[in-house]
Coordinates of C-alpha atoms in Angstrom, one line a residue:
Chain A
M1 CA 24.1 78.2 80.5
E2 CA 23.3 79.4 77.2
E3 CA 25.6 82.1 76.1
I4 CA 24.7 84.9 73.7
I5 CA 27.7 87.6 73.5
N6 CA 27.5 90.3 70.6
V7 CA 30.3 92.6 70.5
S8 CA 30.4 95.2 67.7
G9 CA 33.0 97.2 66.4
R10 CA 30.8 100.1 66.0
A11 CA 30.8 100.4 69.7
V12 CA 32.9 103.5 69.8
P13 CA 31.9 106.5 71.4
H14 CA 31.5 108.5 68.0
I15 CA 29.4 106.2 66.2
Y16 CA 26.9 104.5 69.1
P17 CA 24.6 105.3 70.5
H18 CA 22.7 106.2 67.6
L19 CA 20.5 108.0 69.9
E20 CA 22.4 110.8 70.1
I21 CA 21.3 111.6 66.2
W22 CA 17.9 112.8 67.0
G23 CA 17.0 114.5 70.7
T24 CA 15.4 117.4 72.3
P25 CA 15.2 119.9 69.5
I26 CA 13.8 117.7 67.1
A27 CA 11.2 116.7 69.5
L28 CA 10.7 120.4 70.9
Y29 CA 10.6 121.3 66.6
L30 CA 7.8 118.8 66.4
F31 CA 5.9 120.5 69.3
F32 CA 6.2 123.8 67.8
G33 CA 5.5 122.7 64.2
G34 CA 2.4 121.0 65.4
L35 CA 0.7 123.9 67.6
A36 CA 1.7 126.5 65.1
A37 CA -0.1 124.5 62.3
G38 CA -3.3 124.4 64.8
L39 CA -3.3 128.2 65.2
L40 CA -3.1 128.6 61.7
F41 CA -6.0 126.3 61.0
F42 CA -8.2 127.7 63.5
S43 CA -7.7 131.6 63.0
S44 CA -8.1 130.8 59.2
F45 CA -11.0 128.3 59.5
F46 CA -12.8 130.6 62.1
Y47 CA -12.2 133.7 59.6
L48 CA -13.9 132.2 57.1
K49 CA -16.6 130.9 59.0
G50 CA -17.3 134.8 59.5
K51 CA -16.0 134.9 63.0
A52 CA -13.3 137.6 62.6
D53 CA -15.1 139.8 65.3
T54 CA -16.6 137.4 67.7
M55 CA -13.9 135.2 68.1
P56 CA -11.0 137.8 68.1
M57 CA -8.6 136.1 69.9
T58 CA -8.8 133.1 67.7
V59 CA -8.7 135.1 64.3
K60 CA -6.6 138.2 65.3
V61 CA -4.8 137.8 68.3
A62 CA -3.0 134.4 68.7
P63 CA -1.8 134.1 65.2
I64 CA 1.0 136.2 66.3
I65 CA 2.2 132.9 68.2
A66 CA 2.6 131.3 64.9
P67 CA 5.5 132.7 63.2
I68 CA 7.4 133.1 66.7
I69 CA 7.5 129.4 67.3
I70 CA 8.0 128.4 63.7
I71 CA 11.2 130.5 63.6
L72 CA 11.8 129.1 67.0
G73 CA 11.1 125.4 65.7
L74 CA 13.5 126.5 62.5
M75 CA 16.2 127.7 64.9
L76 CA 16.3 124.4 66.9
L77 CA 16.2 122.7 63.5
L78 CA 19.1 124.5 62.1
Y79 CA 20.7 123.7 65.5
D80 CA 20.8 120.1 65.1
L81 CA 22.2 120.1 62.0
H82 CA 25.5 118.7 61.7
H83 CA 26.7 120.3 58.3
V84 CA 24.8 123.6 59.2
L85 CA 26.5 126.0 57.0
Y86 CA 25.3 124.2 54.1
F87 CA 21.5 124.3 55.3
W88 CA 20.5 126.5 52.0
Q89 CA 21.2 122.7 50.2
L90 CA 17.7 122.2 51.0
F91 CA 16.2 125.0 49.4
L92 CA 18.2 124.3 46.2
H93 CA 16.3 120.8 45.8
F94 CA 13.1 119.8 46.0
R95 CA 12.9 115.6 46.7
I96 CA 9.5 114.6 46.0
E97 CA 10.3 111.2 48.2
S98 CA 12.0 112.9 50.9
P99 CA 9.2 114.4 53.7
M100 CA 12.2 116.4 55.2
S101 CA 12.5 118.1 51.9
W102 CA 8.4 118.4 51.7
G103 CA 8.8 120.0 55.1
A104 CA 11.3 122.5 54.4
W105 CA 9.4 124.0 51.7
T106 CA 6.0 123.7 53.1
L107 CA 7.4 125.7 56.6
S108 CA 9.2 128.5 54.2
I109 CA 5.8 128.8 52.3
I110 CA 3.7 129.0 55.3
M111 CA 5.8 131.7 56.8
I112 CA 4.6 134.2 54.4
P113 CA 1.0 133.9 55.7
A114 CA 2.1 133.3 59.2
I115 CA 3.7 136.6 58.9
L116 CA 1.7 138.6 56.8
W117 CA -2.0 137.3 58.6
P118 CA -0.8 138.8 62.5
L119 CA 1.0 141.8 60.9
S120 CA -2.3 143.2 58.9
Y121 CA -4.3 142.5 62.2
L122 CA -1.7 144.8 64.1
D123 CA -4.5 147.6 64.7
D124 CA -6.8 144.7 66.2
I125 CA -4.3 143.4 68.1
I126 CA -3.2 146.6 69.9
E127 CA -7.1 147.7 70.3
Y128 CA -7.6 144.1 71.9
L129 CA -4.9 144.1 74.4
K130 CA -5.7 147.6 75.5
E131 CA -9.3 146.4 76.1
N132 CA -8.8 143.3 77.4
K133 CA -4.9 143.5 79.1
P134 CA -4.4 147.1 79.2
K135 CA -1.5 146.5 81.6
C136 CA 0.2 144.2 78.9
K137 CA 3.9 145.5 78.1
M138 CA 3.7 144.3 74.7
I139 CA 1.4 147.2 73.7
G140 CA 4.1 149.7 73.6
L141 CA 6.0 147.1 71.4
F142 CA 3.3 146.5 69.1
S143 CA 2.4 150.3 68.8
W144 CA 6.1 151.2 67.7
A145 CA 6.2 148.2 65.2
N146 CA 3.0 149.1 64.0
N147 CA 4.3 152.8 63.4
L148 CA 7.1 151.4 61.8
I149 CA 5.6 149.3 59.2
K150 CA 3.3 152.3 58.3
N151 CA 6.1 154.2 57.7
L152 CA 8.2 151.8 55.4
P153 CA 7.9 151.9 51.8
L154 CA 6.1 149.2 50.2
I155 CA 5.0 147.0 53.1
P156 CA 1.9 148.8 53.8
K157 CA 0.6 148.2 50.3
V158 CA 1.7 144.3 50.6
L159 CA -0.8 144.2 53.6
D160 CA -3.3 146.0 51.9
I161 CA -3.4 143.7 49.1
F162 CA -3.2 140.5 51.7
T163 CA -6.2 142.1 53.9
K164 CA -8.1 142.3 50.5
N165 CA -7.6 138.6 49.6
R166 CA -8.1 137.3 53.1
A167 CA -10.4 134.9 52.4
A168 CA -8.3 133.2 49.4
V169 CA -5.2 133.5 51.9
A170 CA -7.1 131.8 54.3
Y171 CA -8.0 128.9 51.9
V172 CA -4.7 128.3 51.1
T173 CA -3.3 128.6 54.9
I174 CA -6.1 126.0 55.9
G175 CA -4.1 123.8 53.3
L176 CA -0.7 124.2 54.1
S177 CA -1.5 124.3 58.2
I178 CA -3.1 120.7 57.7
A179 CA 0.3 119.9 55.5
L180 CA 2.7 121.0 58.2
G181 CA 0.7 118.9 60.8
V182 CA 0.7 116.0 59.0
Y183 CA 4.5 116.9 58.2
T184 CA 5.5 116.5 61.9
G185 CA 4.3 112.9 61.9
I186 CA 5.3 111.6 58.5
L187 CA 8.9 113.1 58.8
L188 CA 9.0 110.3 61.5
S189 CA 7.2 107.8 59.9
A190 CA 9.2 107.5 56.7
F191 CA 12.1 106.0 58.5
N192 CA 12.0 102.3 57.4
A193 CA 15.0 101.3 60.0
R194 CA 13.0 102.5 63.1
P195 CA 9.8 100.2 63.5
L196 CA 7.8 102.6 65.9
W197 CA 7.9 105.5 63.8
N198 CA 7.1 103.4 60.5
T199 CA 3.4 103.6 60.6
A200 CA 1.7 106.1 58.2
I201 CA -0.9 106.8 61.2
L202 CA 1.8 108.8 62.7
G203 CA 0.8 111.7 60.2
P204 CA -2.8 111.9 61.2
L205 CA -1.9 111.3 64.7
F206 CA 0.6 114.0 65.2
L207 CA -1.7 116.4 63.1
T208 CA -4.7 115.6 65.5
S209 CA -2.2 116.2 68.5
G210 CA -0.8 119.6 67.2
V211 CA -4.2 121.0 66.3
S212 CA -5.6 119.6 70.0
T213 CA -2.6 121.6 71.6
A214 CA -3.6 124.4 69.8
A215 CA -7.0 124.5 71.0
A216 CA -5.8 124.3 74.5
L217 CA -3.8 127.3 73.8
L218 CA -6.5 128.8 72.7
M219 CA -8.9 127.9 75.4
W220 CA -6.6 129.1 77.8
M221 CA -5.4 132.5 76.0
S222 CA -9.4 133.5 75.2
N223 CA -11.5 135.3 77.6
D224 CA -14.8 134.9 76.1
H225 CA -16.8 132.1 77.6
K226 CA -18.5 131.1 74.3
E227 CA -15.2 130.8 72.8
R228 CA -13.6 128.9 75.8
T229 CA -16.7 126.3 75.7
L230 CA -16.2 126.0 71.9
Y231 CA -12.7 125.0 72.5
S232 CA -13.3 122.4 75.3
K233 CA -15.6 120.5 72.9
I234 CA -13.3 120.7 70.0
D235 CA -10.7 119.6 72.2
L236 CA -12.9 116.6 73.4
I237 CA -13.4 115.5 70.0
L238 CA -9.6 115.5 69.2
I239 CA -8.7 114.0 72.2
A240 CA -11.1 110.9 71.0
I241 CA -9.3 111.1 67.7
E242 CA -6.3 110.7 69.2
L243 CA -6.9 107.8 71.6
F244 CA -8.7 106.0 68.3
F245 CA -5.4 106.4 66.6
I246 CA -3.4 105.3 69.5
V247 CA -5.4 102.1 69.9
H248 CA -4.9 101.4 66.1
M249 CA -1.2 102.1 66.1
F250 CA -0.8 99.4 68.7
M251 CA -3.1 97.3 66.9
G252 CA -1.2 97.6 63.5
F253 CA 2.3 97.0 65.5
L254 CA 0.9 94.0 67.2
S255 CA -0.4 92.2 64.0
S256 CA 3.0 93.0 62.3
G257 CA 6.6 91.5 61.7
I258 CA 8.4 90.7 65.0
A259 CA 10.3 94.1 64.6
Q260 CA 7.0 96.1 65.0
V261 CA 5.8 94.0 67.6
E262 CA 9.1 94.8 69.6
A263 CA 8.7 98.2 68.8
A264 CA 5.4 98.2 70.3
Q265 CA 6.5 96.6 73.5
L266 CA 8.8 99.6 74.4
L267 CA 5.5 101.2 75.3
L268 CA 3.6 98.2 76.6
G269 CA 5.9 97.3 79.1
G270 CA 9.2 98.3 78.0
P271 CA 11.1 100.9 79.3
Y272 CA 8.8 103.7 78.1
T273 CA 5.9 102.1 79.3
V274 CA 5.1 104.9 82.3
F275 CA 5.9 107.7 80.4
F276 CA 3.6 106.8 77.7
W277 CA 0.4 105.7 79.5
V278 CA 0.6 107.8 82.6
L279 CA 2.0 111.1 81.4
V280 CA 0.9 111.1 77.8
V281 CA -2.2 109.1 77.9
G282 CA -3.2 109.5 81.4
M283 CA -2.3 112.8 82.2
G284 CA -2.1 114.3 78.8
L285 CA -5.6 113.1 77.3
V286 CA -7.7 111.3 79.8
L287 CA -7.6 113.7 82.8
P288 CA -7.9 116.8 80.9
A289 CA -10.6 115.2 78.8
I290 CA -12.5 114.1 82.2
L291 CA -12.0 118.0 83.5
E292 CA -13.3 119.5 80.3
I293 CA -16.6 117.5 80.9
M294 CA -17.0 118.4 84.3
E295 CA -16.5 122.1 83.3
L296 CA -19.0 121.6 80.6
R297 CA -21.2 119.9 83.2
G298 CA -21.2 123.0 85.2
Y299 CA -18.4 122.4 87.7
H300 CA -15.7 125.2 88.1
I301 CA -12.4 124.2 86.8
P302 CA -9.6 126.7 86.2
I303 CA -9.4 126.5 82.5
A304 CA -5.3 127.0 82.7
I305 CA -5.3 123.2 84.3
P306 CA -6.5 121.3 81.3
A307 CA -5.0 123.4 78.8
F308 CA -1.8 122.8 80.7
L309 CA -2.1 119.1 81.1
I310 CA -3.2 118.8 76.9
L311 CA -0.1 121.1 76.0
M312 CA 2.4 118.9 78.5
G313 CA 0.8 115.8 76.8
G314 CA 1.5 117.1 73.5
L315 CA 5.1 118.0 74.4
L316 CA 6.0 114.6 76.2
F317 CA 4.0 112.7 73.5
R318 CA 6.8 114.2 70.8
F319 CA 9.6 113.5 73.3
I320 CA 8.6 110.0 73.9
M321 CA 8.1 109.2 70.0
V322 CA 11.3 110.8 69.1
Y323 CA 13.3 108.6 71.8
A324 CA 11.7 105.4 71.6
G325 CA 11.5 105.6 67.8
Q326 CA 15.2 105.4 68.0
A327 CA 15.2 102.4 70.5
S328 CA 13.4 100.4 67.9
G329 CA 15.0 98.7 65.3
F330 CA 15.8 95.2 63.3
H331 CA 18.0 92.6 64.6
I332 CA 21.5 93.0 62.9
L333 CA 23.8 91.2 65.4
Chain B
M1 CA 27.1 96.4 36.8
R2 CA 26.3 95.5 40.1
Y3 CA 28.9 95.5 42.7
A4 CA 28.6 92.8 45.8
M5 CA 30.4 91.7 48.3
A6 CA 30.5 88.1 50.0
M7 CA 32.1 87.6 53.5
D8 CA 33.2 84.0 54.9
T9 CA 32.1 84.1 58.5
R10 CA 34.1 80.5 58.9
K11 CA 37.2 82.1 57.2
C12 CA 37.5 85.6 59.4
V13 CA 39.7 85.4 62.3
G14 CA 38.7 89.2 63.6
C15 CA 41.9 90.7 63.1
S16 CA 40.5 94.3 62.1
D17 CA 42.8 94.5 59.3
C18 CA 39.9 95.6 57.2
V19 CA 38.6 98.2 59.2
V20 CA 42.6 99.6 59.4
A21 CA 42.8 99.5 55.7
C22 CA 39.7 101.6 55.3
Q23 CA 40.6 104.2 57.7
T24 CA 44.2 104.8 56.1
E25 CA 42.8 104.3 52.5
N26 CA 40.0 107.0 53.3
N27 CA 41.7 109.0 56.0
V28 CA 38.8 108.3 58.2
P29 CA 39.2 110.4 61.2
L30 CA 40.5 109.0 64.6
G31 CA 37.6 107.4 66.6
Y32 CA 35.5 106.4 63.7
C33 CA 35.0 103.7 61.5
R34 CA 33.4 102.9 58.1
D35 CA 33.5 99.2 58.6
W36 CA 33.9 97.1 61.5
I37 CA 34.2 93.8 63.3
V38 CA 31.3 91.6 64.8
E39 CA 31.9 89.3 67.2
A40 CA 29.3 86.7 68.3
V41 CA 29.4 83.9 71.0
K42 CA 26.2 81.7 70.8
G43 CA 25.4 78.3 72.6
T44 CA 25.3 76.2 76.0
Y45 CA 28.9 76.1 77.4
P46 CA 30.9 73.9 76.9
D47 CA 29.1 71.4 74.2
T48 CA 27.7 73.8 71.3
V49 CA 29.2 77.1 72.3
Q50 CA 30.4 79.0 69.0
M51 CA 31.9 82.0 67.9
H52 CA 32.3 83.5 64.8
F53 CA 33.3 87.1 63.0
K54 CA 31.7 89.3 60.5
S55 CA 33.3 92.1 58.9
E56 CA 30.3 94.8 58.2
R57 CA 29.9 97.8 56.3
C58 CA 27.2 99.4 54.2
M59 CA 25.2 97.1 52.6
H60 CA 25.0 99.3 49.4
C61 CA 21.2 97.9 49.2
E62 CA 19.4 97.7 46.1
N63 CA 16.3 99.5 47.7
T64 CA 17.8 102.5 49.3
P65 CA 15.9 104.1 52.3
C66 CA 18.9 106.4 52.9
V67 CA 18.7 107.9 49.4
R68 CA 15.1 108.2 49.8
T69 CA 15.1 110.1 52.8
C70 CA 17.8 112.6 52.2
P71 CA 16.1 115.7 51.5
T72 CA 18.8 117.5 49.6
G73 CA 20.0 114.3 47.0
A74 CA 23.1 114.4 48.8
S75 CA 22.7 110.5 49.0
H76 CA 22.8 109.1 46.0
V77 CA 23.3 105.9 44.1
I78 CA 26.0 105.7 41.1
D79 CA 27.1 102.9 38.6
G80 CA 27.4 99.6 39.8
G81 CA 24.9 100.3 42.6
I82 CA 27.2 102.1 45.2
V83 CA 25.7 104.1 47.7
K84 CA 27.4 107.8 48.1
V85 CA 27.3 110.9 49.9
T86 CA 28.2 114.0 48.3
H87 CA 29.7 116.1 51.0
D88 CA 28.8 119.7 49.8
E89 CA 25.3 118.6 49.7
C90 CA 24.8 116.9 52.8
I91 CA 23.3 119.4 55.5
G92 CA 24.2 117.1 58.2
C93 CA 20.5 116.6 59.2
G94 CA 20.8 112.6 60.5
A95 CA 17.7 111.7 58.3
C96 CA 19.8 109.0 56.5
I97 CA 21.5 107.8 60.1
E98 CA 17.8 107.0 60.9
S99 CA 16.7 105.4 57.9
C100 CA 19.6 102.8 58.1
P101 CA 18.5 99.4 59.3
Y102 CA 22.2 98.4 59.7
D103 CA 23.4 102.0 61.2
A104 CA 26.3 101.9 58.5
R105 CA 26.6 105.8 58.7
Y106 CA 28.1 108.3 60.8
V107 CA 28.6 111.8 61.3
H108 CA 32.1 113.2 60.1
P109 CA 33.6 115.6 62.9
E110 CA 33.3 118.0 60.0
G111 CA 29.8 117.8 59.9
Y112 CA 28.5 115.6 56.7
V113 CA 27.6 112.2 56.7
D114 CA 30.3 109.6 55.8
K115 CA 30.2 105.9 54.6
C116 CA 32.0 102.9 52.9
T117 CA 32.0 104.0 49.5
F118 CA 33.1 100.2 48.0
C119 CA 36.3 102.4 47.5
D120 CA 35.0 103.6 44.3
H121 CA 38.1 105.6 43.6
R122 CA 40.1 102.2 43.6
L123 CA 37.5 100.4 41.3
E124 CA 37.9 103.2 38.9
Q125 CA 41.6 102.3 38.7
G126 CA 40.6 98.6 38.2
L127 CA 41.7 97.8 41.7
N128 CA 40.0 96.0 44.6
T129 CA 38.5 97.6 47.5
A130 CA 41.4 98.4 50.4
C131 CA 39.6 95.8 53.0
V132 CA 39.4 93.3 50.1
D133 CA 42.8 93.6 49.3
V134 CA 44.2 93.5 52.7
C135 CA 42.1 90.9 54.2
P136 CA 44.8 88.2 55.6
T137 CA 42.4 85.2 55.3
S138 CA 40.8 86.3 52.0
C139 CA 37.5 86.0 53.6
L140 CA 35.9 89.1 51.7
I141 CA 35.1 88.8 47.7
F142 CA 34.1 91.3 45.7
G143 CA 32.7 91.6 42.5
D144 CA 30.0 92.2 39.7
L145 CA 27.0 90.2 40.0
D146 CA 26.1 90.9 36.7
D147 CA 29.2 88.9 35.8
P148 CA 28.4 85.2 36.2
K149 CA 32.2 84.4 36.0
S150 CA 33.0 87.0 38.8
D151 CA 34.5 85.4 42.0
V152 CA 31.5 86.7 43.9
S153 CA 29.0 85.5 41.4
K154 CA 30.8 81.9 41.5
I155 CA 30.8 81.8 45.0
L156 CA 27.3 82.9 46.0
Q157 CA 26.5 80.0 43.6
E158 CA 28.4 77.7 45.4
K159 CA 27.5 78.0 48.8
D160 CA 25.1 79.0 51.1
W161 CA 24.6 82.3 52.5
Y162 CA 22.5 84.7 54.3
V163 CA 22.0 88.7 54.7
L164 CA 21.5 90.9 57.7
A165 CA 17.9 91.9 58.6
P166 CA 16.2 90.7 55.2
E167 CA 12.7 91.7 56.9
A168 CA 13.7 95.4 56.4
G169 CA 13.4 94.8 52.9
T170 CA 16.5 96.8 51.4
N171 CA 18.1 93.8 49.5
P172 CA 21.3 94.3 51.0
Q173 CA 24.4 93.3 49.1
L174 CA 26.9 92.2 51.5
Y175 CA 26.3 88.2 51.4
F176 CA 27.6 86.4 54.5
L177 CA 28.8 82.7 53.5
K178 CA 27.7 80.2 56.1

């Protein structure tokens, strides 16, 4: 009988399994990052298209979610740091080769427009909510915040300057939001030692997925038929691009070295196959695409179903990539 | 100067003295290690079954993915090609751990990432690393590859060797003698 037994002295609980290094917080952080990037992208893009009044949900109301989920994501990231009291070291250095350094700076810069954009629209947000969701409990909170801000020194002036230069801010925000969306993928693809991550297509793939989750959320939140149809169509295009990228990701792996082939096999027959193909590709991309096509053809389908499926698909995709990536590696025994 | 280590897999008996010497010398906390023994059994019983040991640690690669991905510059390379971590700059994000093909790093209980330093504090005093000095079978050979007369240069000239996961492209500097 052929014997292969490898025993490593590293196999002690504190060192192995390495799988514990990155887990749920990172997956959630990548999801929130991509979603926020998409929301900011759409708000700036449609503002520049002159749709501020015809698509108030996209341009004015939904961006309020972006700073909240960015902060939530950053808190998860801080929670995941092992030497958290030294986190400020991130902002004493800029390392051009390290995607995490780029990400830390991109996130802190994008926070400025992400916070100021919804603040400068608070009047419109309150008005929108009163018109469309008069029972919403947030109206009181927003009105209180609005009054508070107006009575503070300096801030109304800053918001005034911001409003006057909104078009310029929108151009910058579009750039930053694309950088943020790409970063959520590049963060993983920088690791040579994890072959499943080590592919440049992860950047555009995560960007597309992030923007598609944002489109799904906007489709869900909007109550304007035209806006919904538009996002339905946008989502269909993004899903097609995502599938295209996924196919190319596997083509790249399967034509590469043994470590990359084995990494791809984690999703092609390996332990993550069902999760990836049934939950992410099937339920998260193909099924919502079919539902949206039916909807566009005139069948009545509650918009919440495809929107929810796309959001869940995006979230699960990040979980699977984070965990499966760490299961891939080189043969070192 | 280019420090490197050769490890004779034929001489090693897997006693783990190098591991304990390192833990003692570098105050490695209980339950952790900077170097470790790998025991590999391969072949068909009873004819060709073979067992050999390897003493492994950070490979102090020439191409260092851990230094590249570090967001703060805590991971860095010092003179002689030794890869080190500045504890006060490390935020414990785990990027270097993810980028190491050899899984040579671990998170210290105090939060920062820790690893083999080739005992640079001993090298400064003209000593060898703790693991080399303590090895009872002298299977670890340490020295400067830029010096053709050093023990490690000579033995790598004389004997056949291999490195782990060369396909990872990191150009590791821990050589295993066949």
